[in-house]
């Protein structure tokens, strides 16, 4: 008898996305247990395996169907040059960074034209090539595996194209960002055809659960009492809330209770604005799950 099929998710083994990828899968209700080796972890309450690899291999594995799903930075996905492309299912809201062009402080940058004839060091030659082509610029690309930020100091290149999150690395190396060419975050990708058609409903459930976890991460449940006359004004202040529930309060004609799911973070400033617009008894509650 053949063994029942298992869904494979490729995740980064170690690095910036590793912990968050695994936590996301755990938050979706899947219990991860270490396997016999480091490459494969198992989910004990569902037929799912985690294939733990270098992030650079994830697009190929998923594109070729070695894994059914993957979690990888959009930057790595865009840089992929071989094999079938995986399908992007949804952005995941972590691992945010930008691929930027940066130049030594004082470099006179007046738009992409300023890159004409320059040498640009990068670990993302394909994405950079596309950017240069779009802008009809001819420049030399120096491909480096890492430490791209030292290239101008070593006179390997005049300009660099690298990932930036806080900007501290650029600052330390006397560089400043002059152009953003790609906005990136971790994304869930899937292969075009699952390794076994019997896995379809599990795949759908995985997507729905991950969507739920991602959506509830910033979401908040807001409750408040509001003057009926200012209802419209108050609901407009609530971030990312559509159609709040409005309930009458016993014995009060002028005040109603408002409950709303806000899809975005609710800051103190928002509460202050609600209060100033007449709301009272404002409660903001976390949401654990959403579907
Ligand atoms: O071993 P493996 O190949 O799997 O990992 P890796 O070393 O290739 O990647 P890793 O773990 O460093 O990053 C994984 C993913 O995290 C990247 O592909 C991006 O999608 C995302 N990410 C988010 C980042 C950053 N932020 C980031 N800041 N990846 C790299 N950096 C580097 C950047 O290259 C530069 O050297 O951090 C430096 C800049 O950071 P700041 O904060 O100084 O601006
Ligand atoms: Zn890598």
mmCIF file of C-alpha atoms and ligand atoms in Angstrom:
data_model
loop_
_atom_site.group_PDB
_atom_site.id
_atom_site.type_symbol
_atom_site.label_atom_id
_atom_site.label_comp_id
_atom_site.label_asym_id
_atom_site.label_seq_id
_atom_site.Cartn_x
_atom_site.Cartn_y
_atom_site.Cartn_z
ATOM 1 C CA UNK A 1 0.000 0.000 0.000
ATOM 2 C CA UNK A 2 1.370 3.433 -0.886
ATOM 3 C CA UNK A 3 1.785 6.001 1.844
ATOM 4 C CA UNK A 4 -0.834 8.806 2.033
ATOM 5 C CA UNK A 5 0.403 12.012 0.361
ATOM 6 C CA UNK A 6 1.893 14.853 2.402
ATOM 7 C CA UNK A 7 1.880 18.542 1.574
ATOM 8 C CA UNK A 8 5.329 20.122 1.475
ATOM 9 C CA UNK A 9 6.043 23.700 2.492
ATOM 10 C CA UNK A 10 9.530 25.070 1.770
ATOM 11 C CA UNK A 11 10.724 27.526 4.411
ATOM 12 C CA UNK A 12 14.050 29.202 5.127
ATOM 13 C CA UNK A 13 16.141 26.972 7.388
ATOM 14 C CA UNK A 14 17.937 29.765 9.203
ATOM 15 C CA UNK A 15 18.073 33.492 8.640
ATOM 16 C CA UNK A 16 15.808 36.489 8.823
ATOM 17 C CA UNK A 17 12.612 34.727 7.701
ATOM 18 C CA UNK A 18 13.121 31.353 9.417
ATOM 19 C CA UNK A 19 11.517 31.936 12.837
ATOM 20 C CA UNK A 20 8.650 34.039 11.551
ATOM 21 C CA UNK A 21 7.800 31.512 8.832
ATOM 22 C CA UNK A 22 7.609 28.705 11.362
ATOM 23 C CA UNK A 23 5.624 30.840 13.852
ATOM 24 C CA UNK A 24 3.125 31.682 11.128
ATOM 25 C CA UNK A 25 2.561 28.000 10.404
ATOM 26 C CA UNK A 26 2.201 27.309 14.127
ATOM 27 C CA UNK A 27 -0.230 30.208 14.551
ATOM 28 C CA UNK A 28 -2.310 28.594 11.803
ATOM 29 C CA UNK A 29 -2.786 25.641 14.150
ATOM 30 C CA UNK A 30 -0.115 23.278 12.821
ATOM 31 C CA UNK A 31 2.185 21.720 15.415
ATOM 32 C CA UNK A 32 5.760 21.563 14.156
ATOM 33 C CA UNK A 33 8.015 18.741 15.395
ATOM 34 C CA UNK A 34 11.668 18.232 14.523
ATOM 35 C CA UNK A 35 12.228 15.425 12.077
ATOM 36 C CA UNK A 36 14.991 12.838 11.973
ATOM 37 C CA UNK A 37 17.118 15.380 10.140
ATOM 38 C CA UNK A 38 17.399 19.141 9.901
ATOM 39 C CA UNK A 39 16.063 19.297 6.357
ATOM 40 C CA UNK A 40 12.591 18.006 7.123
ATOM 41 C CA UNK A 41 10.342 18.948 10.044
ATOM 42 C CA UNK A 42 6.911 17.375 10.380
ATOM 43 C CA UNK A 43 3.511 18.732 11.323
ATOM 44 C CA UNK A 44 2.131 16.257 13.826
ATOM 45 C CA UNK A 45 -1.561 17.126 13.480
ATOM 46 C CA UNK A 46 -1.778 17.285 9.665
ATOM 47 C CA UNK A 47 -0.067 15.539 6.721
ATOM 48 C CA UNK A 48 2.369 18.403 6.129
ATOM 49 C CA UNK A 49 6.187 18.491 6.002
ATOM 50 C CA UNK A 50 8.374 21.570 6.276
ATOM 51 C CA UNK A 51 11.263 21.455 3.848
ATOM 52 C CA UNK A 52 13.957 23.627 5.452
ATOM 53 C CA UNK A 53 16.315 25.091 2.861
ATOM 54 C CA UNK A 54 18.276 28.191 1.758
ATOM 55 C CA UNK A 55 15.852 30.936 0.776
ATOM 56 C CA UNK A 56 17.428 31.161 -2.696
ATOM 57 C CA UNK A 57 16.286 27.594 -3.466
ATOM 58 C CA UNK A 58 12.649 28.149 -2.511
ATOM 59 C CA UNK A 59 11.379 29.663 -5.818
ATOM 60 C CA UNK A 60 12.888 26.790 -7.825
ATOM 61 C CA UNK A 61 11.608 24.105 -5.445
ATOM 62 C CA UNK A 62 8.081 25.502 -5.547
ATOM 63 C CA UNK A 63 8.191 26.324 -9.259
ATOM 64 C CA UNK A 64 9.281 22.788 -10.092
ATOM 65 C CA UNK A 65 6.795 21.172 -7.694
ATOM 66 C CA UNK A 66 9.417 19.735 -5.306
ATOM 67 C CA UNK A 67 7.453 21.668 -2.667
ATOM 68 C CA UNK A 68 3.760 22.589 -2.920
ATOM 69 C CA UNK A 69 4.107 25.873 -1.028
ATOM 70 C CA UNK A 70 6.894 28.180 0.024
ATOM 71 C CA UNK A 71 7.531 31.250 2.131
ATOM 72 C CA UNK A 72 10.126 33.545 0.609
ATOM 73 C CA UNK A 73 11.029 37.216 0.187
ATOM 74 C CA UNK A 74 9.576 38.840 -2.917
ATOM 75 C CA UNK A 75 13.113 40.023 -3.710
ATOM 76 C CA UNK A 76 14.284 36.403 -4.063
ATOM 77 C CA UNK A 77 11.216 35.526 -6.115
ATOM 78 C CA UNK A 78 11.780 38.431 -8.515
ATOM 79 C CA UNK A 79 15.470 37.600 -8.894
ATOM 80 C CA UNK A 80 14.723 33.988 -9.905
ATOM 81 C CA UNK A 81 15.781 33.429 -13.503
ATOM 82 C CA UNK A 82 15.319 29.712 -14.183
ATOM 83 C CA UNK A 83 12.489 27.193 -14.237
ATOM 84 C CA UNK A 84 8.766 27.647 -13.874
ATOM 85 C CA UNK A 85 7.734 30.598 -11.713
ATOM 86 C CA UNK A 86 5.763 29.823 -8.532
ATOM 87 C CA UNK A 87 2.393 31.527 -8.048
ATOM 88 C CA UNK A 88 2.238 34.270 -5.415
ATOM 89 C CA UNK A 89 -0.695 33.581 -3.062
ATOM 90 C CA UNK A 90 -0.448 36.477 -0.601
ATOM 91 C CA UNK A 91 1.945 38.869 1.080
ATOM 92 C CA UNK A 92 2.610 37.976 4.725
ATOM 93 C CA UNK A 93 3.484 41.287 6.338
ATOM 94 C CA UNK A 94 6.941 40.394 7.712
ATOM 95 C CA UNK A 95 10.504 40.532 6.365
ATOM 96 C CA UNK A 96 9.798 43.965 4.937
ATOM 97 C CA UNK A 97 12.664 45.644 3.113
ATOM 98 C CA UNK A 98 13.374 47.566 -0.068
ATOM 99 C CA UNK A 99 15.813 46.978 -2.866
ATOM 100 C CA UNK A 100 17.406 50.358 -3.360
ATOM 101 C CA UNK A 101 20.036 52.107 -5.371
ATOM 102 C CA UNK A 102 22.484 53.842 -3.033
ATOM 103 C CA UNK A 103 25.410 56.111 -3.747
ATOM 104 C CA UNK A 104 28.199 57.745 -1.734
ATOM 105 C CA UNK A 105 27.028 60.899 0.035
ATOM 106 C CA UNK A 106 27.390 63.859 -2.289
ATOM 107 C CA UNK A 107 26.805 61.818 -5.456
ATOM 108 C CA UNK A 108 24.773 64.045 -7.752
ATOM 109 C CA UNK A 109 21.673 61.932 -8.426
ATOM 110 C CA UNK A 110 19.010 63.408 -10.674
ATOM 111 C CA UNK A 111 16.984 60.301 -11.519
ATOM 112 C CA UNK A 112 17.858 57.016 -13.266
ATOM 113 C CA UNK A 113 19.706 58.974 -16.037
ATOM 114 C CA UNK A 114 22.489 59.598 -13.518
ATOM 115 C CA UNK A 115 23.260 55.859 -13.628
ATOM 116 C CA UNK A 116 24.162 55.902 -17.346
ATOM 117 C CA UNK A 117 27.628 54.386 -17.859
ATOM 118 C CA UNK A 118 28.157 53.730 -14.136
ATOM 119 C CA UNK A 119 29.278 50.502 -12.456
ATOM 120 C CA UNK A 120 26.653 49.185 -10.040
ATOM 121 C CA UNK A 121 27.407 46.426 -7.521
ATOM 122 C CA UNK A 122 24.522 44.159 -6.486
ATOM 123 C CA UNK A 123 23.389 40.685 -5.446
ATOM 124 C CA UNK A 124 20.243 41.238 -7.526
ATOM 125 C CA UNK A 125 21.513 41.492 -11.129
ATOM 126 C CA UNK A 126 18.235 40.343 -12.705
ATOM 127 C CA UNK A 127 15.976 42.775 -10.889
ATOM 128 C CA UNK A 128 18.502 45.556 -11.511
ATOM 129 C CA UNK A 129 18.771 44.665 -15.201
ATOM 130 C CA UNK A 130 14.989 44.959 -15.559
ATOM 131 C CA UNK A 131 15.001 48.342 -13.810
ATOM 132 C CA UNK A 132 17.765 49.653 -16.078
ATOM 133 C CA UNK A 133 15.994 48.334 -19.174
ATOM 134 C CA UNK A 134 12.688 49.946 -18.144
ATOM 135 C CA UNK A 135 14.501 53.249 -17.858
ATOM 136 C CA UNK A 136 16.573 52.731 -20.995
ATOM 137 C CA UNK A 137 19.869 53.039 -19.112
ATOM 138 C CA UNK A 138 23.117 51.302 -20.006
ATOM 139 C CA UNK A 139 25.287 50.543 -16.973
ATOM 140 C CA UNK A 140 27.748 47.828 -15.908
ATOM 141 C CA UNK A 141 26.518 45.393 -13.286
ATOM 142 C CA UNK A 142 29.041 43.883 -10.869
ATOM 143 C CA UNK A 143 27.468 40.848 -9.205
ATOM 144 C CA UNK A 144 28.518 40.239 -5.592
ATOM 145 C CA UNK A 145 27.270 37.543 -3.213
ATOM 146 C CA UNK A 146 27.444 39.760 -0.132
ATOM 147 C CA UNK A 147 29.039 42.850 1.446
ATOM 148 C CA UNK A 148 27.802 44.918 -1.480
ATOM 149 C CA UNK A 149 27.962 48.044 0.658
ATOM 150 C CA UNK A 150 31.779 48.043 0.631
ATOM 151 C CA UNK A 151 32.000 48.095 -3.194
ATOM 152 C CA UNK A 152 32.227 51.901 -3.600
ATOM 153 C CA UNK A 153 35.004 52.144 -0.968
ATOM 154 C CA UNK A 154 36.957 49.392 -2.735
ATOM 155 C CA UNK A 155 36.403 51.204 -6.060
ATOM 156 C CA UNK A 156 34.662 48.102 -7.401
ATOM 157 C CA UNK A 157 31.645 50.201 -8.309
ATOM 158 C CA UNK A 158 30.423 53.790 -8.045
ATOM 159 C CA UNK A 159 26.933 52.869 -6.934
ATOM 160 C CA UNK A 160 25.247 49.874 -5.264
ATOM 161 C CA UNK A 161 21.847 48.218 -5.429
ATOM 162 C CA UNK A 162 21.035 46.370 -2.197
ATOM 163 C CA UNK A 163 18.350 45.516 0.321
ATOM 164 C CA UNK A 164 17.714 48.112 2.974
ATOM 165 C CA UNK A 165 15.552 47.867 6.056
ATOM 166 C CA UNK A 166 16.654 50.319 8.748
ATOM 167 C CA UNK A 167 19.246 52.077 6.576
ATOM 168 C CA UNK A 168 21.947 51.612 9.246
ATOM 169 C CA UNK A 169 24.258 49.665 6.915
ATOM 170 C CA UNK A 170 24.148 52.410 4.271
ATOM 171 C CA UNK A 171 24.759 55.069 6.919
ATOM 172 C CA UNK A 172 27.773 53.211 8.368
ATOM 173 C CA UNK A 173 29.280 52.965 4.910
ATOM 174 C CA UNK A 174 28.772 56.603 3.970
ATOM 175 C CA UNK A 175 26.095 55.784 1.413
ATOM 176 C CA UNK A 176 22.637 57.175 0.870
ATOM 177 C CA UNK A 177 19.637 55.749 -0.848
ATOM 178 C CA UNK A 178 18.680 57.533 -4.068
ATOM 179 C CA UNK A 179 16.028 55.245 -5.594
ATOM 180 C CA UNK A 180 13.767 52.354 -4.538
ATOM 181 C CA UNK A 181 13.456 49.697 -7.204
ATOM 182 C CA UNK A 182 11.499 46.991 -5.374
ATOM 183 C CA UNK A 183 9.387 46.851 -2.215
ATOM 184 C CA UNK A 184 9.667 43.450 -0.615
ATOM 185 C CA UNK A 185 8.206 41.343 2.168
ATOM 186 C CA UNK A 186 7.786 37.624 2.758
ATOM 187 C CA UNK A 187 5.136 36.089 0.504
ATOM 188 C CA UNK A 188 3.343 32.744 0.408
ATOM 189 C CA UNK A 189 3.860 31.036 -2.945
ATOM 190 C CA UNK A 190 2.457 27.800 -4.356
ATOM 191 C CA UNK A 191 3.232 25.561 -7.272
ATOM 192 C CA UNK A 192 0.879 25.504 -10.259
ATOM 193 C CA UNK A 193 -0.108 21.869 -9.712
ATOM 194 C CA UNK A 194 -0.038 20.162 -6.301
ATOM 195 C CA UNK A 195 2.145 17.077 -5.918
ATOM 196 C CA UNK A 196 -1.075 15.051 -5.363
ATOM 197 C CA UNK A 197 -4.629 16.166 -6.219
ATOM 198 C CA UNK A 198 -5.833 14.605 -2.947
ATOM 199 C CA UNK A 199 -4.030 17.456 -1.137
ATOM 200 C CA UNK A 200 -6.283 20.147 -2.625
ATOM 201 C CA UNK A 201 -8.607 20.590 0.369
ATOM 202 C CA UNK A 202 -5.660 20.659 2.798
ATOM 203 C CA UNK A 203 -3.989 23.269 0.569
ATOM 204 C CA UNK A 204 -7.145 25.388 0.615
ATOM 205 C CA UNK A 205 -7.416 25.111 4.385
ATOM 206 C CA UNK A 206 -3.746 26.101 4.776
ATOM 207 C CA UNK A 207 -4.279 29.211 2.632
ATOM 208 C CA UNK A 208 -7.470 30.184 4.480
ATOM 209 C CA UNK A 209 -5.814 29.756 7.883
ATOM 210 C CA UNK A 210 -2.707 31.723 6.923
ATOM 211 C CA UNK A 211 -4.917 34.445 5.485
ATOM 212 C CA UNK A 212 -6.791 34.485 8.792
ATOM 213 C CA UNK A 213 -3.612 34.710 10.876
ATOM 214 C CA UNK A 214 -2.191 37.498 8.687
ATOM 215 C CA UNK A 215 -5.453 39.429 8.728
ATOM 216 C CA UNK A 216 -5.922 39.177 12.487
ATOM 217 C CA UNK A 217 -2.346 40.177 13.291
ATOM 218 C CA UNK A 218 -2.958 43.949 13.138
ATOM 219 C CA UNK A 219 -6.728 43.740 13.382
ATOM 220 C CA UNK A 220 -8.514 44.937 16.507
ATOM 221 C CA UNK A 221 -12.090 44.713 17.726
ATOM 222 C CA UNK A 222 -13.229 48.174 18.783
ATOM 223 C CA UNK A 223 -16.267 48.832 20.991
ATOM 224 C CA UNK A 224 -17.522 52.259 22.005
ATOM 225 C CA UNK A 225 -20.581 54.253 22.873
ATOM 226 C CA UNK A 226 -21.316 56.984 20.367
ATOM 227 C CA UNK A 227 -23.760 59.838 19.984
ATOM 228 C CA UNK A 228 -26.205 58.725 17.267
ATOM 229 C CA UNK A 229 -25.898 62.137 15.596
ATOM 230 C CA UNK A 230 -22.129 61.751 15.040
ATOM 231 C CA UNK A 231 -22.103 58.115 13.959
ATOM 232 C CA UNK A 232 -20.911 58.766 10.426
ATOM 233 C CA UNK A 233 -18.070 61.001 11.556
ATOM 234 C CA UNK A 234 -16.970 58.453 14.176
ATOM 235 C CA UNK A 235 -16.970 55.417 11.882
ATOM 236 C CA UNK A 236 -14.904 57.370 9.357
ATOM 237 C CA UNK A 237 -12.170 57.693 12.019
ATOM 238 C CA UNK A 238 -11.970 53.915 12.602
ATOM 239 C CA UNK A 239 -9.028 52.588 10.519
ATOM 240 C CA UNK A 240 -9.959 49.964 7.929
ATOM 241 C CA UNK A 241 -13.414 49.230 9.351
ATOM 242 C CA UNK A 242 -16.350 48.654 7.086
ATOM 243 C CA UNK A 243 -19.977 48.386 8.197
ATOM 244 C CA UNK A 244 -19.747 48.493 12.009
ATOM 245 C CA UNK A 245 -22.521 46.924 14.089
ATOM 246 C CA UNK A 246 -24.714 49.573 15.719
ATOM 247 C CA UNK A 247 -26.939 48.535 18.660
ATOM 248 C CA UNK A 248 -29.353 50.688 20.666
ATOM 249 C CA UNK A 249 -28.591 51.207 24.367
ATOM 250 C CA UNK A 250 -31.405 50.530 26.815
ATOM 251 C CA UNK A 251 -33.100 53.742 27.875
ATOM 252 C CA UNK A 252 -30.956 56.002 25.643
ATOM 253 C CA UNK A 253 -32.243 57.493 22.420
ATOM 254 C CA UNK A 254 -29.208 59.699 21.793
ATOM 255 C CA UNK A 255 -26.415 57.117 22.301
ATOM 256 C CA UNK A 256 -25.718 53.801 20.546
ATOM 257 C CA UNK A 257 -23.142 51.037 21.001
ATOM 258 C CA UNK A 258 -20.763 50.596 18.064
ATOM 259 C CA UNK A 259 -18.718 47.427 17.449
ATOM 260 C CA UNK A 260 -16.251 47.277 14.574
ATOM 261 C CA UNK A 261 -13.380 45.151 13.301
ATOM 262 C CA UNK A 262 -10.514 47.448 12.341
ATOM 263 C CA UNK A 263 -8.184 45.859 9.793
ATOM 264 C CA UNK A 264 -5.313 48.195 10.625
ATOM 265 C CA UNK A 265 -3.475 49.124 13.812
ATOM 266 C CA UNK A 266 -5.446 51.305 16.191
ATOM 267 C CA UNK A 267 -3.164 53.942 17.680
ATOM 268 C CA UNK A 268 -3.669 56.167 20.730
ATOM 269 C CA UNK A 269 -4.171 59.106 18.340
ATOM 270 C CA UNK A 270 -7.186 57.314 16.868
ATOM 271 C CA UNK A 271 -8.709 56.877 20.344
ATOM 272 C CA UNK A 272 -8.129 60.556 21.097
ATOM 273 C CA UNK A 273 -9.875 61.557 17.881
ATOM 274 C CA UNK A 274 -12.811 59.251 18.671
ATOM 275 C CA UNK A 275 -13.103 60.752 22.137
ATOM 276 C CA UNK A 276 -12.939 64.281 20.765
ATOM 277 C CA UNK A 277 -15.778 63.372 18.382
ATOM 278 C CA UNK A 278 -17.992 62.342 21.293
ATOM 279 C CA UNK A 279 -17.262 58.621 21.771
ATOM 280 C CA UNK A 280 -17.042 57.198 25.291
ATOM 281 C CA UNK A 281 -16.289 53.822 26.942
ATOM 282 C CA UNK A 282 -13.883 52.968 24.090
ATOM 283 C CA UNK A 283 -12.448 49.439 24.249
ATOM 284 C CA UNK A 284 -9.845 47.991 21.873
ATOM 285 C CA UNK A 285 -9.510 44.193 21.960
ATOM 286 C CA UNK A 286 -7.079 41.870 20.177
ATOM 287 C CA UNK A 287 -8.499 39.356 17.712
ATOM 288 C CA UNK A 288 -7.102 35.864 17.943
ATOM 289 C CA UNK A 289 -8.546 34.251 14.838
ATOM 290 C CA UNK A 290 -10.452 35.450 11.826
ATOM 291 C CA UNK A 291 -11.861 33.610 8.833
HETATM 292 O O1 LIG B 1 21.037 31.358 4.180
HETATM 293 P P1 LIG B 1 20.004 31.921 3.278
HETATM 294 O O2 LIG B 1 20.444 31.993 1.828
HETATM 295 O O3 LIG B 1 18.692 31.219 3.441
HETATM 296 O O4 LIG B 1 19.717 33.415 3.785
HETATM 297 P P2 LIG B 1 20.277 34.823 3.255
HETATM 298 O O5 LIG B 1 21.496 35.136 4.016
HETATM 299 O O6 LIG B 1 20.309 34.861 1.776
HETATM 300 O O7 LIG B 1 19.072 35.784 3.646
HETATM 301 P P3 LIG B 1 18.726 36.521 5.029
HETATM 302 O O8 LIG B 1 18.351 35.528 6.071
HETATM 303 O O9 LIG B 1 19.739 37.557 5.358
HETATM 304 O O10 LIG B 1 17.426 37.325 4.528
HETATM 305 C C1 LIG B 1 16.278 36.633 4.128
HETATM 306 C C2 LIG B 1 15.267 37.630 3.592
HETATM 307 O O11 LIG B 1 14.959 38.613 4.579
HETATM 308 C C3 LIG B 1 15.733 38.477 2.416
HETATM 309 O O12 LIG B 1 15.687 37.785 1.184
HETATM 310 C C4 LIG B 1 14.723 39.613 2.453
HETATM 311 O O13 LIG B 1 13.507 39.216 1.837
HETATM 312 C C5 LIG B 1 14.462 39.780 3.961
HETATM 313 N N1 LIG B 1 15.133 40.955 4.541
HETATM 314 C C6 LIG B 1 14.502 41.909 5.259
HETATM 315 C C7 LIG B 1 16.439 41.301 4.469
HETATM 316 C C8 LIG B 1 16.581 42.504 5.172
HETATM 317 N N2 LIG B 1 15.370 42.853 5.647
HETATM 318 C C9 LIG B 1 17.893 43.113 5.273
HETATM 319 N N3 LIG B 1 18.018 44.177 5.871
HETATM 320 N N4 LIG B 1 17.517 40.698 3.913
HETATM 321 C C10 LIG B 1 18.712 41.247 4.035
HETATM 322 N N5 LIG B 1 18.960 42.442 4.677
HETATM 323 C C11 LIG B 1 20.389 42.901 4.731
HETATM 324 C C12 LIG B 1 20.792 43.737 3.523
HETATM 325 O O14 LIG B 1 21.231 42.899 2.483
HETATM 326 C C13 LIG B 1 21.915 44.597 4.072
HETATM 327 O O15 LIG B 1 23.134 43.891 4.110
HETATM 328 O O16 LIG B 1 20.617 43.722 5.837
HETATM 329 C C14 LIG B 1 21.471 44.806 5.498
HETATM 330 C C15 LIG B 1 20.747 46.114 5.578
HETATM 331 O O17 LIG B 1 20.009 46.215 6.714
HETATM 332 P P4 LIG B 1 19.797 47.628 7.384
HETATM 333 O O18 LIG B 1 18.835 47.386 8.502
HETATM 334 O O19 LIG B 1 21.123 48.114 7.876
HETATM 335 O O20 LIG B 1 19.195 48.577 6.356
HETATM 336 ZN ZN1 LIG B 2 19.922 33.452 0.497
#
